[in-house]
Amino acid sequence: MLYIKCPWCGYRDDAEFHYGGEAHIKRPFDADSLSDEEFSEYLFQKSNTKGLTLERWVHTSGCRRWFNVLRNTVTNEIIEVYPSNQLPSSQAGKEYYKNNWRRKSAAESLTTRQVEK
Amino acid sequence: MDDAALPKQKDSGTSPLDKLIKVPGGAKDAGIFLKECRHSGKLILRGDPSDDLFIKSTSKVLGYKLPLTPNTFLKNSEYTSVWLGPNEWLVNSLPGDDSSLENDLNIALTDVHHSVTNVSDNSTIIQLSGPNARSVIMKGCAVDVHPRVFNPGDAFQSNLAAASVIMWQLNLIPTFNIMVRASFASYLWKWLLDAGAEFGVQIRL
Ligand SMILES: [Zn+2]
């Protein structure tokens, strides 16, 4: 049983929430320029780490808002809860985000290129 | 749009709880009292609270500023406004008031990004009160309703006996309004009778 702190409602039973998969998967703007392999990497490959992971949750039975969570999948410890349009602010969260393979994926480098233009 | 142009809100005079035999009465020294608040108006109001015009325009209609603190509500004699999300409120009004309130809000918010949705018939409100009301809630809900953290003016959305509900505390008796979907209302009513049986239940009209 998880005890999750919704950013709006505070601590609630995990039965009130739904899991929304890995956080920070950026949709490539120009998906046509990706190869099938690169696109499938963006769409299907999930991190599924043993240890820290950044994930999305929604408070289904409560305020119905989405937010992000830094959780340890081994201990179920929730280290950080933060808004879905932001990056983690804890040291562990920042490192996990930075070192995630996705940051170097073709889909994401394309997103960054597009934003920089 | 004037009032006459709006379709009259049809009050069929039935409620999802009508199929139950609700005989008023019960133990005089009952620990809980149950009552249905029939046909009250229920609107879902959405808008940006950081937009001054949204707050001003809605307060002109409601008579007070919408609550911005999560899981609280504000009320006057006509309208109860429950915080549902950072840009979403439930406005509960007296029976028959919903169409005119919907109209008034839409007119007041003409130039403001907003939405008003009338969901009156989607749910009903069961009023639970009495000295043992908290004990009954505690049997089916994980949200803490102890007075050290939950008081009149507080509200929450959660599950009660696995039924999705919006609940708010009106007074110190304590009295709770439990808004539940029509399709879950008879189930929840029966559950409340069962959960309250050990304290004695009195049904009021
Ligand atoms: Zn919430």
CSV table of C-alpha atoms and ligand atoms in Angstrom, one decimal:
chain,number,residue,atom,x,y,z
A,1,MET,CA,0.0,0.0,0.0
A,2,LEU,CA,1.3,3.4,-1.0
A,3,TYR,CA,0.5,6.6,0.8
A,4,ILE,CA,0.7,9.3,-1.8
A,5,LYS,CA,0.8,13.0,-1.2
A,6,CYS,CA,-1.3,14.8,-3.9
A,7,PRO,CA,0.1,18.3,-4.4
A,8,TRP,CA,-3.5,19.6,-3.9
A,9,CYS,CA,-5.2,17.3,-1.5
A,10,GLY,CA,-2.3,16.1,0.7
A,11,TYR,CA,-1.8,12.4,1.8
A,12,ARG,CA,-4.3,10.0,0.4
A,13,ASP,CA,-4.6,6.2,0.1
A,14,ASP,CA,-3.2,4.8,-3.1
A,15,ALA,CA,-6.6,3.4,-4.1
A,16,GLU,CA,-7.5,7.0,-5.0
A,17,PHE,CA,-4.8,7.2,-7.6
A,18,HIS,CA,-3.9,5.8,-11.0
A,19,TYR,CA,-0.5,5.2,-12.3
A,20,GLY,CA,0.4,7.0,-15.6
A,21,GLY,CA,3.7,5.5,-16.6
A,22,GLU,CA,7.1,7.1,-17.0
A,23,ALA,CA,7.3,10.9,-16.7
A,24,HIS,CA,9.1,13.2,-19.0
A,25,ILE,CA,8.6,11.4,-22.3
A,26,LYS,CA,8.6,14.2,-24.8
A,27,ARG,CA,6.7,13.8,-28.0
A,28,PRO,CA,8.9,14.5,-31.0
A,29,PHE,CA,7.5,17.5,-33.0
A,30,ASP,CA,8.6,16.1,-36.3
A,31,ALA,CA,8.0,12.4,-35.9
A,32,ASP,CA,8.3,11.9,-39.7
A,33,SER,CA,12.0,12.5,-39.6
A,34,LEU,CA,12.6,9.6,-37.2
A,35,SER,CA,13.3,6.1,-38.4
A,36,ASP,CA,10.8,3.4,-37.4
A,37,GLU,CA,13.3,2.1,-34.9
A,38,GLU,CA,13.8,5.6,-33.3
A,39,PHE,CA,10.1,6.2,-33.2
A,40,SER,CA,9.4,2.8,-31.6
A,41,GLU,CA,12.1,3.6,-29.0
A,42,TYR,CA,10.2,6.8,-28.2
A,43,LEU,CA,6.8,5.1,-28.1
A,44,PHE,CA,7.4,1.6,-26.6
A,45,GLN,CA,10.7,1.6,-24.7
A,46,LYS,CA,10.1,2.4,-21.0
A,47,SER,CA,12.7,2.6,-18.3
A,48,ASN,CA,11.3,0.1,-15.8
A,49,THR,CA,14.2,0.7,-13.4
A,50,LYS,CA,14.9,-1.2,-10.2
A,51,GLY,CA,15.4,1.7,-7.8
A,52,LEU,CA,14.6,5.3,-8.5
A,53,THR,CA,12.1,6.2,-11.2
A,54,LEU,CA,10.2,9.3,-12.3
A,55,GLU,CA,6.6,8.6,-13.0
A,56,ARG,CA,3.2,10.2,-13.5
A,57,TRP,CA,0.2,9.8,-11.2
A,58,VAL,CA,-3.3,11.1,-11.3
A,59,HIS,CA,-5.6,11.7,-8.3
A,60,THR,CA,-8.5,9.9,-9.9
A,61,SER,CA,-10.9,9.8,-7.0
A,62,GLY,CA,-10.0,13.2,-5.7
A,63,CYS,CA,-9.1,16.4,-7.6
A,64,ARG,CA,-8.3,14.5,-10.8
A,65,ARG,CA,-5.1,16.3,-11.4
A,66,TRP,CA,-1.9,14.9,-12.8
A,67,PHE,CA,1.5,15.2,-11.1
A,68,ASN,CA,4.9,13.6,-11.1
A,69,VAL,CA,6.6,11.5,-8.5
A,70,LEU,CA,10.1,10.3,-7.8
A,71,ARG,CA,9.8,6.8,-6.3
A,72,ASN,CA,12.1,4.0,-5.4
A,73,THR,CA,10.6,0.9,-6.9
A,74,VAL,CA,12.5,-1.4,-4.5
A,75,THR,CA,11.5,0.3,-1.2
A,76,ASN,CA,8.4,2.2,-2.5
A,77,GLU,CA,9.8,5.3,-0.8
A,78,ILE,CA,8.4,8.4,-2.4
A,79,ILE,CA,11.2,10.9,-2.4
A,80,GLU,CA,9.5,13.8,-4.2
A,81,VAL,CA,6.2,15.0,-5.6
A,82,TYR,CA,6.2,17.9,-8.1
A,83,PRO,CA,4.0,19.5,-10.8
A,84,SER,CA,3.7,17.7,-14.1
A,85,ASN,CA,5.0,20.7,-16.1
A,86,GLN,CA,8.2,20.9,-14.0
A,87,LEU,CA,11.4,18.9,-13.6
A,88,PRO,CA,12.4,17.3,-10.3
A,89,SER,CA,14.1,19.5,-7.8
A,90,SER,CA,15.7,17.0,-5.4
A,91,GLN,CA,19.3,16.0,-6.1
A,92,ALA,CA,18.4,12.4,-6.7
A,93,GLY,CA,15.6,13.4,-9.0
A,94,LYS,CA,17.8,15.8,-11.0
A,95,GLU,CA,20.5,13.1,-11.4
A,96,TYR,CA,18.0,10.4,-12.5
A,97,TYR,CA,16.5,12.8,-15.0
A,98,LYS,CA,19.9,13.8,-16.4
A,99,ASN,CA,21.3,10.3,-16.7
A,100,ASN,CA,18.2,8.7,-18.2
A,101,TRP,CA,18.9,7.1,-21.6
A,102,ARG,CA,16.0,9.0,-23.0
A,103,ARG,CA,17.9,12.3,-22.8
A,104,LYS,CA,20.2,11.0,-25.6
A,105,SER,CA,17.5,9.3,-27.6
A,106,ALA,CA,16.9,10.4,-31.2
A,107,ALA,CA,13.3,11.4,-30.4
A,108,GLU,CA,14.4,13.7,-27.6
A,109,SER,CA,17.3,15.3,-29.4
A,110,LEU,CA,14.9,16.1,-32.2
A,111,THR,CA,12.6,17.8,-29.7
A,112,THR,CA,15.5,19.8,-28.3
A,113,ARG,CA,16.6,20.8,-31.8
A,114,GLN,CA,13.1,21.9,-32.6
A,115,VAL,CA,12.8,24.0,-29.5
A,116,GLU,CA,16.2,25.7,-30.0
A,117,LYS,CA,15.3,26.8,-33.6
B,1,MET,CA,-30.2,34.8,-24.2
B,2,ASP,CA,-33.2,35.5,-22.0
B,3,ASP,CA,-34.7,33.1,-19.5
B,4,ALA,CA,-37.8,32.4,-21.7
B,5,ALA,CA,-35.6,31.1,-24.5
B,6,LEU,CA,-34.1,28.4,-22.2
B,7,PRO,CA,-35.7,25.0,-22.1
B,8,LYS,CA,-37.4,24.7,-18.7
B,9,GLN,CA,-35.5,22.5,-16.4
B,10,LYS,CA,-37.6,19.4,-16.2
B,11,ASP,CA,-38.2,18.2,-12.7
B,12,SER,CA,-39.6,14.7,-13.1
B,13,GLY,CA,-40.3,14.6,-9.4
B,14,THR,CA,-38.4,11.4,-9.0
B,15,SER,CA,-35.1,10.7,-7.3
B,16,PRO,CA,-32.7,7.7,-7.6
B,17,LEU,CA,-33.6,7.0,-4.0
B,18,ASP,CA,-37.4,6.8,-4.6
B,19,LYS,CA,-37.3,3.1,-5.2
B,20,LEU,CA,-36.1,2.5,-1.6
B,21,ILE,CA,-38.7,2.4,1.1
B,22,LYS,CA,-37.7,5.4,3.0
B,23,VAL,CA,-39.9,5.4,6.1
B,24,PRO,CA,-39.3,8.4,8.2
B,25,GLY,CA,-38.7,7.6,11.8
B,26,GLY,CA,-36.4,5.2,13.8
B,27,ALA,CA,-34.8,5.3,17.1
B,28,LYS,CA,-35.4,8.5,19.2
B,29,ASP,CA,-31.8,8.3,20.6
B,30,ALA,CA,-30.4,7.5,17.2
B,31,GLY,CA,-26.6,8.0,16.6
B,32,ILE,CA,-27.1,9.0,13.0
B,33,PHE,CA,-29.7,10.8,11.0
B,34,LEU,CA,-30.2,10.3,7.2
B,35,LYS,CA,-32.0,12.5,4.8
B,36,GLU,CA,-32.0,13.0,1.1
B,37,CYS,CA,-31.6,16.6,-0.2
B,38,ARG,CA,-33.7,16.1,-3.3
B,39,HIS,CA,-33.3,17.9,-6.6
B,40,SER,CA,-30.8,20.5,-5.6
B,41,GLY,CA,-29.0,22.3,-8.4
B,42,LYS,CA,-25.5,21.2,-9.2
B,43,LEU,CA,-23.2,23.1,-11.6
B,44,ILE,CA,-19.6,22.4,-12.4
B,45,LEU,CA,-17.9,25.8,-12.9
B,46,ARG,CA,-14.5,26.1,-14.4
B,47,GLY,CA,-12.2,29.1,-15.0
B,48,ASP,CA,-8.9,30.6,-14.2
B,49,PRO,CA,-8.7,31.9,-10.6
B,50,SER,CA,-5.7,34.0,-11.4
B,51,ASP,CA,-7.9,36.0,-13.8
B,52,ASP,CA,-9.4,38.8,-11.6
B,53,LEU,CA,-12.4,39.2,-13.9
B,54,PHE,CA,-13.3,35.6,-13.4
B,55,ILE,CA,-13.3,35.9,-9.6
B,56,LYS,CA,-15.0,39.3,-9.7
B,57,SER,CA,-17.7,38.2,-12.1
B,58,THR,CA,-18.5,34.9,-10.3
B,59,SER,CA,-18.6,36.7,-6.9
B,60,LYS,CA,-21.2,39.2,-8.3
B,61,VAL,CA,-23.5,36.2,-9.0
B,62,LEU,CA,-22.7,34.1,-6.0
B,63,GLY,CA,-22.4,36.8,-3.5
B,64,TYR,CA,-18.8,35.8,-2.4
B,65,LYS,CA,-15.5,34.9,-3.9
B,66,LEU,CA,-14.9,31.3,-4.9
B,67,PRO,CA,-12.9,29.3,-2.4
B,68,LEU,CA,-9.2,28.9,-3.5
B,69,THR,CA,-8.1,26.7,-0.7
B,70,PRO,CA,-8.1,23.1,-1.8
B,71,ASN,CA,-10.8,20.9,-0.2
B,72,THR,CA,-12.8,23.7,1.4
B,73,PHE,CA,-16.2,25.2,0.6
B,74,LEU,CA,-18.0,28.5,1.1
B,75,LYS,CA,-21.7,29.1,1.3
B,76,ASN,CA,-24.5,31.6,1.8
B,77,SER,CA,-28.2,31.0,2.0
B,78,GLU,CA,-28.5,30.3,-1.7
B,79,TYR,CA,-25.2,28.8,-3.0
B,80,THR,CA,-22.6,26.4,-1.8
B,81,SER,CA,-19.3,26.4,-3.7
B,82,VAL,CA,-17.0,23.5,-3.2
B,83,TRP,CA,-13.4,23.5,-4.4
B,84,LEU,CA,-12.9,20.5,-6.7
B,85,GLY,CA,-9.6,21.5,-8.3
B,86,PRO,CA,-7.4,24.5,-8.9
B,87,ASN,CA,-9.7,25.7,-11.7
B,88,GLU,CA,-12.9,23.8,-10.9
B,89,TRP,CA,-15.8,24.2,-8.4
B,90,LEU,CA,-19.1,22.6,-7.7
B,91,VAL,CA,-21.9,25.1,-7.1
B,92,ASN,CA,-24.8,23.6,-5.3
B,93,SER,CA,-28.0,25.6,-5.3
B,94,LEU,CA,-31.6,25.3,-4.1
B,95,PRO,CA,-34.0,23.0,-6.0
B,96,GLY,CA,-35.2,24.6,-9.2
B,97,ASP,CA,-32.5,27.3,-9.1
B,98,ASP,CA,-29.9,25.6,-11.4
B,99,SER,CA,-31.1,26.9,-14.8
B,100,SER,CA,-31.3,30.5,-13.8
B,101,LEU,CA,-27.9,30.3,-12.0
B,102,GLU,CA,-26.4,28.7,-15.0
B,103,ASN,CA,-27.7,31.5,-17.1
B,104,ASP,CA,-26.6,34.2,-14.7
B,105,LEU,CA,-23.1,32.8,-14.6
B,106,ASN,CA,-22.8,32.5,-18.3
B,107,ILE,CA,-24.0,36.1,-18.8
B,108,ALA,CA,-21.6,37.4,-16.1
B,109,LEU,CA,-18.7,35.5,-17.6
B,110,THR,CA,-19.5,36.4,-21.3
B,111,ASP,CA,-16.0,37.8,-21.9
B,112,VAL,CA,-14.2,35.5,-19.6
B,113,HIS,CA,-12.7,32.1,-20.4
B,114,HIS,CA,-14.9,29.7,-18.5
B,115,SER,CA,-17.3,26.8,-18.6
B,116,VAL,CA,-20.5,26.0,-16.7
B,117,THR,CA,-22.0,22.6,-16.9
B,118,ASN,CA,-25.3,21.6,-15.3
B,119,VAL,CA,-24.9,18.2,-13.7
B,120,SER,CA,-27.9,18.4,-11.4
B,121,ASP,CA,-29.5,15.2,-12.4
B,122,ASN,CA,-26.2,13.3,-12.4
B,123,SER,CA,-26.2,12.8,-8.7
B,124,THR,CA,-28.1,13.4,-5.5
B,125,ILE,CA,-27.1,14.5,-2.0
B,126,ILE,CA,-27.5,12.3,1.1
B,127,GLN,CA,-27.2,14.2,4.3
B,128,LEU,CA,-25.7,12.3,7.2
B,129,SER,CA,-25.6,13.8,10.6
B,130,GLY,CA,-25.6,12.9,14.3
B,131,PRO,CA,-23.1,12.2,17.1
B,132,ASN,CA,-21.9,9.0,15.4
B,133,ALA,CA,-21.7,10.3,11.8
B,134,ARG,CA,-17.9,10.3,11.8
B,135,SER,CA,-17.7,6.7,13.0
B,136,VAL,CA,-19.9,5.7,10.0
B,137,ILE,CA,-17.7,7.6,7.5
B,138,MET,CA,-14.7,6.0,9.0
B,139,LYS,CA,-16.0,2.6,8.2
B,140,GLY,CA,-15.8,3.3,4.5
B,141,CYS,CA,-13.4,6.1,3.8
B,142,ALA,CA,-9.7,6.6,4.4
B,143,VAL,CA,-9.8,10.4,4.5
B,144,ASP,CA,-9.3,11.6,8.1
B,145,VAL,CA,-12.5,13.4,9.4
B,146,HIS,CA,-11.3,13.9,12.9
B,147,PRO,CA,-12.1,17.4,14.2
B,148,ARG,CA,-8.4,18.1,14.7
B,149,VAL,CA,-8.0,18.1,10.9
B,150,PHE,CA,-11.6,18.3,9.5
B,151,ASN,CA,-14.2,20.9,10.4
B,152,PRO,CA,-17.2,22.8,9.1
B,153,GLY,CA,-16.0,24.5,5.9
B,154,ASP,CA,-13.9,21.5,4.9
B,155,ALA,CA,-14.7,19.3,2.0
B,156,PHE,CA,-13.1,16.4,0.1
B,157,GLN,CA,-13.6,14.1,-2.9
B,158,SER,CA,-12.8,10.5,-2.3
B,159,ASN,CA,-14.5,7.1,-2.1
B,160,LEU,CA,-17.0,6.1,0.5
B,161,ALA,CA,-17.6,2.4,0.6
B,162,ALA,CA,-16.0,2.4,-2.9
B,163,ALA,CA,-18.5,4.8,-4.3
B,164,SER,CA,-17.1,8.0,-5.6
B,165,VAL,CA,-18.3,11.0,-3.5
B,166,ILE,CA,-17.9,14.7,-2.9
B,167,MET,CA,-18.4,15.4,0.8
B,168,TRP,CA,-18.6,18.6,2.9
B,169,GLN,CA,-19.1,19.3,6.6
B,170,LEU,CA,-21.8,21.8,7.4
B,171,ASN,CA,-21.8,22.1,11.2
B,172,LEU,CA,-20.5,20.7,14.5
B,173,ILE,CA,-23.3,18.2,15.1
B,174,PRO,CA,-21.6,17.0,12.8
B,175,THR,CA,-23.6,17.1,9.5
B,176,PHE,CA,-22.1,16.0,6.3
B,177,ASN,CA,-23.5,16.4,2.8
B,178,ILE,CA,-22.6,13.4,0.6
B,179,MET,CA,-23.0,14.0,-3.1
B,180,VAL,CA,-23.1,10.7,-4.9
B,181,ARG,CA,-23.9,9.6,-8.5
B,182,ALA,CA,-27.5,8.6,-9.1
B,183,SER,CA,-26.6,5.1,-10.0
B,184,PHE,CA,-24.7,4.6,-6.7
B,185,ALA,CA,-27.2,6.4,-4.5
B,186,SER,CA,-29.4,3.5,-3.5
B,187,TYR,CA,-26.3,1.3,-2.8
B,188,LEU,CA,-24.8,4.0,-0.7
B,189,TRP,CA,-28.1,4.7,1.2
B,190,LYS,CA,-28.3,0.9,2.0
B,191,TRP,CA,-24.6,0.9,3.0
B,192,LEU,CA,-25.2,3.9,5.4
B,193,LEU,CA,-28.2,2.1,7.0
B,194,ASP,CA,-26.1,-1.0,7.5
B,195,ALA,CA,-23.0,0.9,8.8
B,196,GLY,CA,-25.2,3.0,11.1
B,197,ALA,CA,-27.3,0.2,12.4
B,198,GLU,CA,-25.1,-0.3,15.6
B,199,PHE,CA,-25.7,3.4,16.5
B,200,GLY,CA,-29.4,3.5,15.7
B,201,VAL,CA,-30.6,5.3,12.5
B,202,GLN,CA,-33.3,7.8,12.2
B,203,ILE,CA,-34.6,8.7,8.7
B,204,ARG,CA,-35.8,12.2,8.2
B,205,LEU,CA,-37.7,13.7,5.3
C,1,ZN,ZN,-5.8,15.6,-5.3
